Coordinates of C-alpha atoms and ligand atoms in Angstrom, one line a residue:
M1 CA 34.2 -8.2 -7.3
H2 CA 30.5 -7.8 -7.3
T3 CA 29.6 -6.7 -10.8
Y4 CA 26.0 -4.2 -10.3
S5 CA 23.4 -4.2 -13.0
P6 CA 23.6 -0.4 -14.5
Q7 CA 19.9 -0.4 -13.0
I8 CA 21.4 -0.5 -8.8
P9 CA 23.8 2.0 -8.3
A10 CA 26.6 0.6 -5.6
S11 CA 26.4 4.2 -4.0
L12 CA 22.9 3.0 -3.1
V13 CA 23.8 -0.8 -2.7
T14 CA 26.8 1.2 0.0
A15 CA 24.2 3.6 1.2
L16 CA 22.2 0.9 2.5
R17 CA 24.3 -1.6 3.8
A18 CA 25.6 1.7 6.1
A19 CA 21.5 2.9 7.4
E20 CA 20.6 2.8 10.7
R21 CA 16.6 3.6 9.4
V22 CA 15.1 2.9 6.3
A23 CA 11.5 4.0 5.6
V24 CA 9.7 1.7 2.7
L25 CA 6.4 3.0 1.7
T26 CA 4.4 1.3 -0.7
G27 CA 1.2 1.6 -3.4
S28 CA -0.9 -0.2 -5.4
G29 CA 2.3 -0.8 -8.2
I30 CA 4.2 -4.0 -6.0
S31 CA 1.4 -5.8 -6.3
A32 CA 1.1 -5.6 -9.9
E33 CA 3.0 -8.4 -10.1
S34 CA 1.0 -10.9 -7.9
G35 CA -1.4 -10.1 -10.6
V36 CA -3.7 -7.2 -8.4
P37 CA -4.9 -4.3 -10.5
T38 CA -3.4 -1.0 -9.1
F39 CA -5.5 2.1 -7.7
R40 CA -5.7 3.5 -11.0
E41 CA -5.5 0.7 -13.4
A42 CA -8.3 0.3 -15.5
Q43 CA -10.6 -2.1 -14.3
T44 CA -12.2 -5.5 -15.5
G45 CA -15.0 -7.0 -16.3
L46 CA -18.2 -5.8 -15.1
W47 CA -16.4 -3.2 -13.1
V48 CA -15.0 -1.3 -16.3
Q49 CA -17.5 0.9 -16.3
Y50 CA -17.1 2.4 -12.9
D51 CA -14.3 4.7 -12.3
P52 CA -12.0 3.6 -8.6
Q53 CA -12.2 7.1 -7.4
Q54 CA -16.0 7.6 -7.4
L55 CA -16.5 4.0 -6.0
A56 CA -14.1 4.5 -2.6
T57 CA -16.7 7.4 -1.4
P58 CA -18.6 7.5 1.8
E59 CA -20.9 9.5 -0.6
A60 CA -21.0 5.8 -3.2
F61 CA -21.4 4.1 0.0
K62 CA -24.4 6.0 0.5
N63 CA -26.1 6.4 -1.8
N64 CA -25.4 2.8 -3.2
P65 CA -24.0 1.0 -0.8
R66 CA -24.7 -2.5 -2.7
L67 CA -23.0 -1.0 -5.7
V68 CA -19.8 -0.6 -3.0
W69 CA -19.8 -3.5 -1.4
E70 CA -20.3 -5.9 -4.1
W71 CA -17.1 -4.2 -5.8
Y72 CA -15.5 -4.4 -2.2
A73 CA -16.0 -8.0 -2.2
W74 CA -14.4 -8.3 -5.9
R75 CA -11.8 -7.1 -4.8
R76 CA -11.0 -8.8 -2.2
E77 CA -12.0 -12.4 -4.1
L78 CA -9.2 -11.2 -5.9
V79 CA -6.4 -10.1 -2.9
T80 CA -7.1 -13.7 -0.9
K81 CA -6.5 -15.7 -4.4
A82 CA -2.7 -13.3 -5.3
K83 CA 0.0 -14.3 -3.6
P84 CA 3.3 -11.9 -2.3
N85 CA 5.4 -11.5 -5.0
P86 CA 9.6 -11.3 -4.9
G87 CA 9.2 -7.4 -4.4
H88 CA 7.2 -8.3 -0.7
L89 CA 9.4 -10.7 -0.3
A90 CA 12.2 -8.6 -1.0
L91 CA 11.4 -6.4 2.1
V92 CA 11.1 -9.0 4.5
H93 CA 14.8 -10.0 3.6
L94 CA 16.0 -6.3 4.2
E95 CA 14.2 -6.4 7.3
P96 CA 16.8 -8.4 9.7
M97 CA 20.1 -6.9 7.3
V98 CA 18.8 -3.0 8.8
P99 CA 19.1 -1.6 12.0
E100 CA 16.0 -0.6 11.6
L101 CA 13.1 -0.9 8.8
S102 CA 9.7 0.2 8.8
L103 CA 7.5 -0.4 6.7
I104 CA 4.6 1.8 5.8
T105 CA 1.8 0.9 3.2
Q106 CA -0.6 3.0 1.5
N107 CA -2.1 -1.2 0.1
I108 CA -4.7 -2.4 1.5
D109 CA -3.9 -6.1 0.6
G110 CA -2.6 -7.3 3.2
L111 CA 0.4 -9.0 1.6
H112 CA 3.0 -7.4 2.9
Q113 CA 2.0 -9.2 6.1
R114 CA 1.4 -12.6 4.6
A115 CA 4.9 -12.3 2.8
G116 CA 5.6 -11.9 6.0
S117 CA 6.4 -8.5 7.6
Q118 CA 6.0 -7.2 10.6
G119 CA 5.0 -4.7 12.3
V120 CA 3.4 -3.2 8.7
I121 CA 1.9 0.5 9.1
E122 CA -1.8 0.3 7.1
L123 CA -2.5 3.9 6.0
H124 CA -5.7 3.0 4.2
G125 CA -6.5 -0.2 6.1
N126 CA -6.9 -3.9 5.7
I127 CA -10.0 -5.2 2.5
T128 CA -10.2 -8.1 4.4
R129 CA -11.7 -6.5 7.5
T130 CA -14.8 -5.2 8.0
R131 CA -16.3 -2.6 10.3
C132 CA -19.7 -1.5 10.9
S133 CA -20.3 1.9 8.9
I134 CA -22.1 3.3 12.7
D135 CA -19.2 3.3 15.0
G136 CA -16.9 1.9 12.9
E137 CA -16.1 -0.6 15.8
P138 CA -14.9 -3.9 14.2
V139 CA -16.7 -6.5 12.9
E140 CA -15.2 -10.9 13.3
S141 CA -18.9 -12.7 11.9
W142 CA -22.8 -11.3 10.8
N143 CA -25.6 -13.4 9.8
E144 CA -25.3 -14.0 6.0
T145 CA -29.1 -13.4 5.7
G146 CA -28.7 -12.3 1.8
E147 CA -28.1 -9.0 2.4
I148 CA -26.2 -6.9 0.5
P149 CA -24.3 -4.6 2.8
P150 CA -24.5 -7.3 5.0
R151 CA -26.2 -5.9 8.6
C152 CA -23.7 -5.5 12.3
P153 CA -24.8 -8.0 14.8
R154 CA -24.7 -5.0 17.5
C155 CA -26.7 -2.3 15.9
G156 CA -28.3 -3.4 12.3
G157 CA -26.4 -0.8 10.9
Y158 CA -24.5 -1.3 7.1
L159 CA -20.8 -3.3 7.7
R160 CA -18.5 -1.7 5.5
P161 CA -15.0 -2.4 4.4
D162 CA -12.3 -1.2 7.1
V163 CA -10.3 0.6 4.6
V164 CA -9.9 4.7 4.3
W165 CA -12.2 6.1 1.6
F166 CA -11.7 9.7 0.0
G167 CA -12.6 12.6 2.0
E168 CA -12.2 10.2 5.8
M169 CA -9.3 10.9 8.2
L170 CA -6.7 8.2 8.4
P171 CA -6.3 6.5 11.6
E172 CA -4.3 8.7 13.3
T173 CA -1.9 6.8 15.3
A174 CA -0.8 4.8 11.8
L175 CA -0.4 8.8 10.3
M176 CA 1.6 9.9 13.2
T177 CA 3.9 7.2 13.5
A178 CA 4.4 7.2 9.7
I179 CA 5.3 10.4 10.1
E180 CA 7.6 10.1 12.5
I181 CA 9.9 7.7 10.5
A182 CA 9.7 10.0 7.3
E183 CA 11.3 12.4 9.8
R184 CA 13.7 10.1 11.3
C185 CA 15.2 7.5 8.6
D186 CA 18.5 8.4 6.7
I187 CA 16.6 6.4 3.3
F188 CA 13.6 6.5 1.9
F189 CA 12.5 3.8 -0.3
S190 CA 8.9 4.6 -2.3
I191 CA 7.8 2.3 -4.5
G192 CA 5.1 1.4 -6.9
T193 CA 3.3 5.2 -5.8
S194 CA 1.8 7.5 -7.9
A195 CA 3.1 9.9 -4.7
V196 CA -0.1 11.7 -5.8
V197 CA -2.4 11.3 -2.7
Q198 CA -2.3 12.9 0.7
P199 CA -1.2 12.5 3.0
A200 CA 0.8 9.7 2.2
A201 CA 2.4 11.7 -0.5
S202 CA 4.0 14.6 2.2
L203 CA 5.9 11.4 3.6
P204 CA 8.7 11.5 1.1
L205 CA 8.9 14.9 0.8
N206 CA 9.2 15.2 4.6
A207 CA 12.1 12.6 4.5
K208 CA 13.9 14.8 2.2
R209 CA 13.5 17.9 4.2
Q210 CA 15.4 16.3 7.2
G211 CA 18.2 14.8 5.2
A212 CA 17.4 11.4 3.2
I213 CA 18.2 9.4 0.6
L214 CA 15.4 9.7 -1.6
V215 CA 14.4 6.5 -3.5
E216 CA 11.7 5.6 -6.0
I217 CA 11.4 2.1 -7.6
N218 CA 8.4 2.2 -10.0
P219 CA 8.4 1.5 -14.1
D220 CA 6.2 5.3 -14.4
E221 CA 7.4 8.8 -13.8
T222 CA 5.6 10.2 -10.9
P223 CA 5.5 14.0 -9.1
L224 CA 8.2 12.6 -6.6
T225 CA 10.8 11.5 -9.6
P226 CA 11.8 14.6 -10.6
L227 CA 12.9 15.6 -6.6
V228 CA 14.6 11.8 -5.4
T229 CA 18.1 10.8 -5.0
Y230 CA 17.8 7.9 -7.0
S231 CA 15.3 6.6 -9.6
L232 CA 14.6 3.5 -10.9
S233 CA 13.0 2.4 -13.2
G234 CA 11.4 -0.9 -13.9
Q235 CA 9.1 -3.3 -12.0
A236 CA 9.4 -3.4 -8.1
G237 CA 9.7 -7.5 -8.0
D238 CA 12.7 -7.4 -9.7
I239 CA 14.4 -4.1 -8.6
L240 CA 14.2 -5.6 -5.1
H241 CA 14.9 -8.6 -6.0
R242 CA 18.3 -7.4 -7.4
L243 CA 18.8 -4.6 -4.6
V244 CA 18.6 -7.0 -1.4
Q245 CA 20.0 -9.5 -3.1
I246 CA 23.3 -7.3 -4.4
A247 CA 23.4 -5.5 -0.7
S248 CA 23.2 -9.2 1.4
I249 CA 26.7 -9.7 -0.4
R250 CA 29.9 -8.4 1.8
Ligands
OAD1 P1 -1.8 3.9 -7.4 O1 -2.8 3.5 -8.9 O2 -2.5 6.0 -7.8 O3 -0.4 4.2 -8.2 C1 0.4 2.7 -9.1 C2 1.6 3.1 -9.2 O4 2.2 2.1 -9.8 C3 1.9 3.9 -10.6 O5 2.3 4.5 -10.7 C4 2.3 2.9 -11.5 O6 3.2 3.8 -12.3 C5 3.4 2.2 -10.9 N1 3.4 0.6 -11.0 C6 3.0 -0.4 -11.7 N2 3.3 -1.5 -11.9 C7 4.7 -1.2 -10.9 C8 5.5 -2.6 -10.7 N3 5.3 -3.9 -11.6 N4 6.2 -1.8 -9.7 C9 6.2 -0.7 -9.1 N5 5.6 -0.1 -9.6 C10 4.2 0.0 -10.8 O7 -1.7 3.6 -6.4 P2 -1.3 4.4 -5.5 O8 -0.4 5.6 -5.5 O9 -0.9 2.6 -4.5 O10 -6.5 5.0 -1.4 O11 -2.7 5.1 -4.7 C11 -2.8 5.5 -3.8 C12 -4.1 5.6 -3.0 O12 -4.8 6.0 -4.2 C13 -4.6 4.1 -2.6 O13 -4.1 3.2 -1.8 C14 -6.0 4.5 -2.6 C15 -6.4 5.8 -4.2 O14 -6.8 6.6 -3.1 C16 -7.1 4.9 -0.8 O15 -8.4 4.1 -1.2 C17 -7.7 6.0 0.4

């Protein structure tokens, strides 16, 4: 007989083993254990005086493109130095254990992909990619003239990170796919997200409406907590690692 940690309910392990379709939505909390600050966390160094919610907007880029570019350059450097943690890796290990695992992320850090997750659905883009701010087309390389932001080699417009800012539309295909996944899954995990930013925050509610088991992994309560079937309070790396390990032992 196996003994389960009190934080991993046996009934959840049973449900996970029986599930046909598992959906996972992650937020910046899953990367916290990799040393990447969460979105709303206090910023450090030079950036302490700025509110991320004000920098991640088209208006901020219009008013001060240099500031916004430099902020993303700083975050890009943090992300490049960071490594996937046991939370990202546990989701990689979960993939072959269930018939269908869909991973939807609000994160722009690419750490799920670097951990080895397949087919990650990125709702908010990816900080490691760059696009033209005029036509939105991806740009792989450009001349470093010292101008910040650099210019698009095709049209001369400013380049910008390929991320979604407040007030912008999410990539349509990614969003439609995420909604379908939420509506078809047996279990929906909401991991490391404050569950306040729409439309991502509606995905667990869609899943619940269709009868899915809802699981939240977060050290803090969120608006979703009162609605979930299982609230696993703690660090994603620790809880996911143990959950996947227990579920893999038959
Ligand atoms: P937030 O910064 O809003 O929330 C991070 C969540 O992670 C919080 O609820 C923390 O309690 C939780 N957390 C912290 N450490 C954790 C850990 N070790 N394990 C598990 N959870 C932990 O970040 P998001 O919910 O990702 O979008 O924010 C959503 C979106 O808001 C971002 O993608 C960004 C922003 O608008 C855009 O930029 C469009």
